[in-house]
Amino acid sequence: MNQYNIPKLQRKLKKELDEDRYRHTLGVMYTSAALAMCYGADLEKAQTAGLLHDCAKCIPNEKKIRLCQKHQIPISRVEQGAPFLLHSKLGAYLARTKYEVEDEEILEAIVWHTTGKPEMSLLEKIVFLADYIEPMRWKASNLEEIRRMAFQNLDRAVYMTLRDTLEYLEKGSGEVDEMTRNAYRYYAKLCGESEAGDAEAFCHVQSEK
Ligand code: FE
Ligand code: FE
């Protein structure tokens, strides 16, 4: 059943994103589809979620905040300081209202694609990972290894992505969303990684800053 008109969504989206973001978006859509094939997820949902995951990304930050306020989307303290994070929640809102996607699974996958969270659904894991490994990406560390792992052990690839994301964010000046740390702890434990202990220590250090 073709519930979503993907070419139509693409045309609409292309007008809202800059060229690089649009290409990234297509990369995430195709990578989500490949992962869905590998793990038996719904192909159409995976493509739709991948395609729309960054639909709010190119809205200027002040406007992101204004739109969230206007539509009663709560803004956390971390998001107030780093409004680009709002593109996830706002993206899910726009996916529902502007792109007419009603499927909760797709909308949730859009909501959690930036921070991740503990106990993600299959679709959430697919979009989270596809965002990190799509072919246009080149800067992140251990990409080659994570790309291979993504098609062998999804949870382990999610764990590796969260680990590297936290490591990267830790070097920067901005705050880290608590949900990313929670997700990291959950997937480290799930994968039997001892680094979970290090993460606790790391979080402790962070909170003392
Ligand atoms: Fe994003
Ligand atoms: Fe993205």
mmCIF file of C-alpha atoms and ligand atoms in Angstrom:
data_model
loop_
_atom_site.group_PDB
_atom_site.id
_atom_site.type_symbol
_atom_site.label_atom_id
_atom_site.label_comp_id
_atom_site.label_asym_id
_atom_site.label_seq_id
_atom_site.Cartn_x
_atom_site.Cartn_y
_atom_site.Cartn_z
ATOM 1 C CA MET A 1 0.000 0.000 0.000
ATOM 2 C CA ASN A 2 1.356 3.385 -0.967
ATOM 3 C CA GLN A 3 0.135 5.674 1.726
ATOM 4 C CA TYR A 4 2.668 8.405 1.200
ATOM 5 C CA ASN A 5 3.366 10.139 -2.066
ATOM 6 C CA ILE A 6 7.123 10.251 -1.636
ATOM 7 C CA PRO A 7 7.941 12.128 -4.882
ATOM 8 C CA LYS A 8 5.395 14.776 -3.925
ATOM 9 C CA LEU A 9 6.862 15.084 -0.439
ATOM 10 C CA GLN A 10 10.298 15.455 -2.043
ATOM 11 C CA ARG A 11 9.174 18.312 -4.285
ATOM 12 C CA LYS A 12 7.596 20.126 -1.359
ATOM 13 C CA LEU A 13 10.617 19.600 0.859
ATOM 14 C CA LYS A 14 13.105 20.741 -1.744
ATOM 15 C CA LYS A 15 11.670 24.253 -1.504
ATOM 16 C CA GLU A 16 12.208 24.368 2.255
ATOM 17 C CA LEU A 17 15.800 23.146 2.446
ATOM 18 C CA ASP A 18 19.115 24.376 1.118
ATOM 19 C CA GLU A 19 20.915 22.199 -1.381
ATOM 20 C CA ASP A 20 23.227 20.423 1.056
ATOM 21 C CA ARG A 21 20.432 19.722 3.506
ATOM 22 C CA TYR A 22 18.252 18.359 0.758
ATOM 23 C CA ARG A 23 20.997 16.031 -0.409
ATOM 24 C CA HIS A 24 21.580 14.901 3.169
ATOM 25 C CA THR A 25 17.845 14.292 3.441
ATOM 26 C CA LEU A 26 17.839 12.039 0.381
ATOM 27 C CA GLY A 27 20.835 10.198 1.808
ATOM 28 C CA VAL A 28 18.942 9.606 5.050
ATOM 29 C CA MET A 29 15.869 8.468 3.125
ATOM 30 C CA TYR A 30 17.788 5.864 1.106
ATOM 31 C CA THR A 31 19.871 4.726 4.067
ATOM 32 C CA SER A 32 16.710 4.354 6.161
ATOM 33 C CA ALA A 33 15.251 2.250 3.361
ATOM 34 C CA ALA A 34 18.350 0.023 3.258
ATOM 35 C CA LEU A 35 18.267 -0.477 7.032
ATOM 36 C CA ALA A 36 14.533 -1.195 6.882
ATOM 37 C CA MET A 37 15.246 -3.920 4.304
ATOM 38 C CA CYS A 38 17.940 -5.370 6.523
ATOM 39 C CA TYR A 39 15.808 -5.456 9.684
ATOM 40 C CA GLY A 40 12.326 -5.988 8.261
ATOM 41 C CA ALA A 41 10.866 -2.575 9.036
ATOM 42 C CA ASP A 42 8.145 -0.907 6.976
ATOM 43 C CA LEU A 43 9.943 0.464 3.909
ATOM 44 C CA GLU A 44 7.558 3.273 3.183
ATOM 45 C CA LYS A 45 7.511 4.504 6.756
ATOM 46 C CA ALA A 46 11.307 4.379 6.909
ATOM 47 C CA GLN A 47 11.631 6.410 3.713
ATOM 48 C CA THR A 48 9.015 8.950 4.796
ATOM 49 C CA ALA A 49 10.609 9.417 8.220
ATOM 50 C CA GLY A 50 14.079 9.693 6.677
ATOM 51 C CA LEU A 51 12.873 12.186 4.120
ATOM 52 C CA LEU A 52 11.116 14.444 6.635
ATOM 53 C CA HIS A 53 13.471 14.144 9.615
ATOM 54 C CA ASP A 54 15.150 17.537 8.988
ATOM 55 C CA CYS A 55 12.175 19.350 7.453
ATOM 56 C CA ALA A 56 12.459 22.136 10.061
ATOM 57 C CA LYS A 57 16.238 22.385 9.922
ATOM 58 C CA CYS A 58 16.515 25.399 7.614
ATOM 59 C CA ILE A 59 14.068 27.595 9.515
ATOM 60 C CA PRO A 60 16.042 30.432 11.179
ATOM 61 C CA ASN A 61 16.560 29.834 14.907
ATOM 62 C CA GLU A 62 14.469 32.801 16.094
ATOM 63 C CA LYS A 63 11.635 31.594 13.941
ATOM 64 C CA LYS A 64 12.005 28.059 15.331
ATOM 65 C CA ILE A 65 11.496 29.472 18.811
ATOM 66 C CA ARG A 66 8.556 31.608 17.705
ATOM 67 C CA LEU A 67 6.872 28.680 15.961
ATOM 68 C CA CYS A 68 7.341 26.442 18.991
ATOM 69 C CA GLN A 69 5.801 29.104 21.241
ATOM 70 C CA LYS A 70 2.943 29.643 18.834
ATOM 71 C CA HIS A 71 2.118 25.936 18.629
ATOM 72 C CA GLN A 72 2.646 25.138 22.330
ATOM 73 C CA ILE A 73 5.718 22.999 21.732
ATOM 74 C CA PRO A 74 7.653 23.045 25.024
ATOM 75 C CA ILE A 75 11.205 24.439 24.902
ATOM 76 C CA SER A 76 13.680 23.033 27.420
ATOM 77 C CA ARG A 77 16.529 25.022 28.940
ATOM 78 C CA VAL A 78 19.084 23.226 26.781
ATOM 79 C CA GLU A 79 16.992 23.950 23.677
ATOM 80 C CA GLN A 80 16.679 27.597 24.657
ATOM 81 C CA GLY A 81 20.472 27.816 24.553
ATOM 82 C CA ALA A 82 20.785 25.693 21.407
ATOM 83 C CA PRO A 83 17.643 26.359 19.350
ATOM 84 C CA PHE A 84 18.813 24.214 16.422
ATOM 85 C CA LEU A 85 17.857 21.233 18.619
ATOM 86 C CA LEU A 86 14.232 22.315 18.210
ATOM 87 C CA HIS A 87 14.242 21.174 14.587
ATOM 88 C CA SER A 88 13.358 17.660 15.792
ATOM 89 C CA LYS A 89 10.175 18.513 17.698
ATOM 90 C CA LEU A 90 9.225 21.252 15.285
ATOM 91 C CA GLY A 91 9.969 18.892 12.394
ATOM 92 C CA ALA A 92 7.516 16.342 13.779
ATOM 93 C CA TYR A 93 4.915 19.101 14.148
ATOM 94 C CA LEU A 94 5.421 20.216 10.537
ATOM 95 C CA ALA A 95 5.424 16.626 9.307
ATOM 96 C CA ARG A 96 1.964 16.277 10.823
ATOM 97 C CA THR A 97 0.500 19.637 9.832
ATOM 98 C CA LYS A 98 2.262 20.619 6.621
ATOM 99 C CA TYR A 99 3.204 17.233 5.137
ATOM 100 C CA GLU A 100 0.096 15.470 6.436
ATOM 101 C CA VAL A 101 1.795 12.541 8.107
ATOM 102 C CA GLU A 102 -0.362 11.096 10.857
ATOM 103 C CA ASP A 103 1.586 7.960 11.652
ATOM 104 C CA GLU A 104 2.811 8.246 15.247
ATOM 105 C CA GLU A 105 5.757 5.932 14.645
ATOM 106 C CA ILE A 106 7.084 8.192 11.895
ATOM 107 C CA LEU A 107 6.491 11.331 13.956
ATOM 108 C CA GLU A 108 8.275 9.825 16.969
ATOM 109 C CA ALA A 109 11.232 8.838 14.795
ATOM 110 C CA ILE A 110 11.503 12.494 13.736
ATOM 111 C CA VAL A 111 11.216 13.721 17.338
ATOM 112 C CA TRP A 112 14.084 11.508 18.570
ATOM 113 C CA HIS A 113 16.458 11.616 15.608
ATOM 114 C CA THR A 114 18.849 14.158 17.163
ATOM 115 C CA THR A 115 19.205 13.046 20.775
ATOM 116 C CA GLY A 116 18.184 9.421 20.595
ATOM 117 C CA LYS A 117 16.554 7.986 23.730
ATOM 118 C CA PRO A 118 16.528 4.754 25.716
ATOM 119 C CA GLU A 119 14.439 1.893 24.298
ATOM 120 C CA MET A 120 13.979 3.286 20.819
ATOM 121 C CA SER A 121 11.566 1.586 18.429
ATOM 122 C CA LEU A 122 12.984 -0.098 15.332
ATOM 123 C CA LEU A 123 12.024 2.875 13.176
ATOM 124 C CA GLU A 124 13.517 5.346 15.656
ATOM 125 C CA LYS A 125 16.808 3.459 15.641
ATOM 126 C CA ILE A 126 16.822 3.293 11.854
ATOM 127 C CA VAL A 127 16.357 7.047 11.364
ATOM 128 C CA PHE A 128 18.751 7.925 14.195
ATOM 129 C CA LEU A 129 21.438 5.790 12.625
ATOM 130 C CA ALA A 130 20.714 6.686 9.007
ATOM 131 C CA ASP A 131 21.158 10.345 9.940
ATOM 132 C CA TYR A 132 24.659 9.545 11.178
ATOM 133 C CA ILE A 133 25.877 7.167 8.486
ATOM 134 C CA GLU A 134 24.248 8.365 5.232
ATOM 135 C CA PRO A 135 26.784 8.565 2.373
ATOM 136 C CA MET A 136 27.173 12.365 2.440
ATOM 137 C CA ARG A 137 28.552 12.294 5.976
ATOM 138 C CA TRP A 138 32.304 12.326 6.235
ATOM 139 C CA LYS A 139 33.363 14.168 9.376
ATOM 140 C CA ALA A 140 32.255 11.860 12.175
ATOM 141 C CA SER A 141 34.736 9.487 13.754
ATOM 142 C CA ASN A 142 34.631 5.711 13.219
ATOM 143 C CA LEU A 143 32.182 6.140 10.359
ATOM 144 C CA GLU A 144 33.453 3.170 8.414
ATOM 145 C CA GLU A 145 33.114 0.871 11.397
ATOM 146 C CA ILE A 146 29.670 2.196 12.379
ATOM 147 C CA ARG A 147 28.434 1.897 8.784
ATOM 148 C CA ARG A 148 29.433 -1.756 8.732
ATOM 149 C CA MET A 149 27.988 -2.407 12.184
ATOM 150 C CA ALA A 150 24.672 -0.759 11.238
ATOM 151 C CA PHE A 151 23.903 -3.726 8.982
ATOM 152 C CA GLN A 152 25.160 -6.353 11.440
ATOM 153 C CA ASN A 153 23.954 -5.290 14.873
ATOM 154 C CA LEU A 154 21.597 -2.333 15.051
ATOM 155 C CA ASP A 155 21.754 -1.822 18.828
ATOM 156 C CA ARG A 156 25.506 -1.943 18.833
ATOM 157 C CA ALA A 157 25.686 0.603 16.005
ATOM 158 C CA VAL A 158 23.306 2.857 17.968
ATOM 159 C CA TYR A 159 25.550 2.480 21.013
ATOM 160 C CA MET A 160 28.665 3.394 18.988
ATOM 161 C CA THR A 161 26.924 6.432 17.494
ATOM 162 C CA LEU A 162 25.811 7.691 20.914
ATOM 163 C CA ARG A 163 29.293 7.104 22.314
ATOM 164 C CA ASP A 164 30.951 9.097 19.530
ATOM 165 C CA THR A 165 28.288 11.805 19.597
ATOM 166 C CA LEU A 166 28.806 12.344 23.331
ATOM 167 C CA GLU A 167 32.545 12.378 22.873
ATOM 168 C CA TYR A 168 32.176 15.004 20.157
ATOM 169 C CA LEU A 169 29.729 17.147 22.161
ATOM 170 C CA GLU A 170 31.940 16.907 25.218
ATOM 171 C CA LYS A 171 34.707 18.675 23.266
ATOM 172 C CA GLY A 172 32.380 21.509 22.259
ATOM 173 C CA SER A 173 31.142 24.335 24.418
ATOM 174 C CA GLY A 174 27.402 23.686 24.257
ATOM 175 C CA GLU A 175 25.350 21.697 26.707
ATOM 176 C CA VAL A 176 24.463 18.083 26.114
ATOM 177 C CA ASP A 177 20.823 17.074 26.153
ATOM 178 C CA GLU A 178 20.204 14.773 29.096
ATOM 179 C CA MET A 179 18.295 12.391 26.827
ATOM 180 C CA THR A 180 21.470 11.639 24.842
ATOM 181 C CA ARG A 181 23.238 10.612 28.050
ATOM 182 C CA ASN A 182 20.301 8.474 29.105
ATOM 183 C CA ALA A 183 20.278 6.844 25.691
ATOM 184 C CA TYR A 184 24.011 6.218 25.859
ATOM 185 C CA ARG A 185 23.760 4.557 29.283
ATOM 186 C CA TYR A 186 20.888 2.391 28.122
ATOM 187 C CA TYR A 187 22.599 1.158 24.940
ATOM 188 C CA ALA A 188 25.983 0.721 26.619
ATOM 189 C CA LYS A 189 24.330 -1.542 29.186
ATOM 190 C CA LEU A 190 22.332 -3.362 26.532
ATOM 191 C CA CYS A 191 25.523 -4.077 24.592
ATOM 192 C CA GLY A 192 27.364 -5.171 27.727
ATOM 193 C CA GLU A 193 29.835 -2.306 27.487
ATOM 194 C CA SER A 194 31.816 -1.436 30.573
ATOM 195 C CA GLU A 195 32.095 2.174 29.372
ATOM 196 C CA ALA A 196 28.703 2.690 30.992
ATOM 197 C CA GLY A 197 30.663 3.218 34.193
ATOM 198 C CA ASP A 198 32.828 5.816 32.480
ATOM 199 C CA ALA A 199 29.721 7.544 31.254
ATOM 200 C CA GLU A 200 28.480 7.940 34.823
ATOM 201 C CA ALA A 201 31.789 9.487 35.781
ATOM 202 C CA PHE A 202 31.711 11.657 32.685
ATOM 203 C CA CYS A 203 28.190 12.854 33.458
ATOM 204 C CA HIS A 204 29.233 13.650 36.991
ATOM 205 C CA VAL A 205 32.103 15.785 35.773
ATOM 206 C CA GLN A 206 29.792 17.527 33.288
ATOM 207 C CA SER A 207 27.200 18.383 35.920
ATOM 208 C CA GLU A 208 29.834 19.922 38.182
ATOM 209 C CA LYS A 209 30.890 22.381 35.511
HETATM 210 FE FE FE B 1 18.539 16.679 12.228
HETATM 211 FE FE FE B 2 19.791 15.073 9.585
#
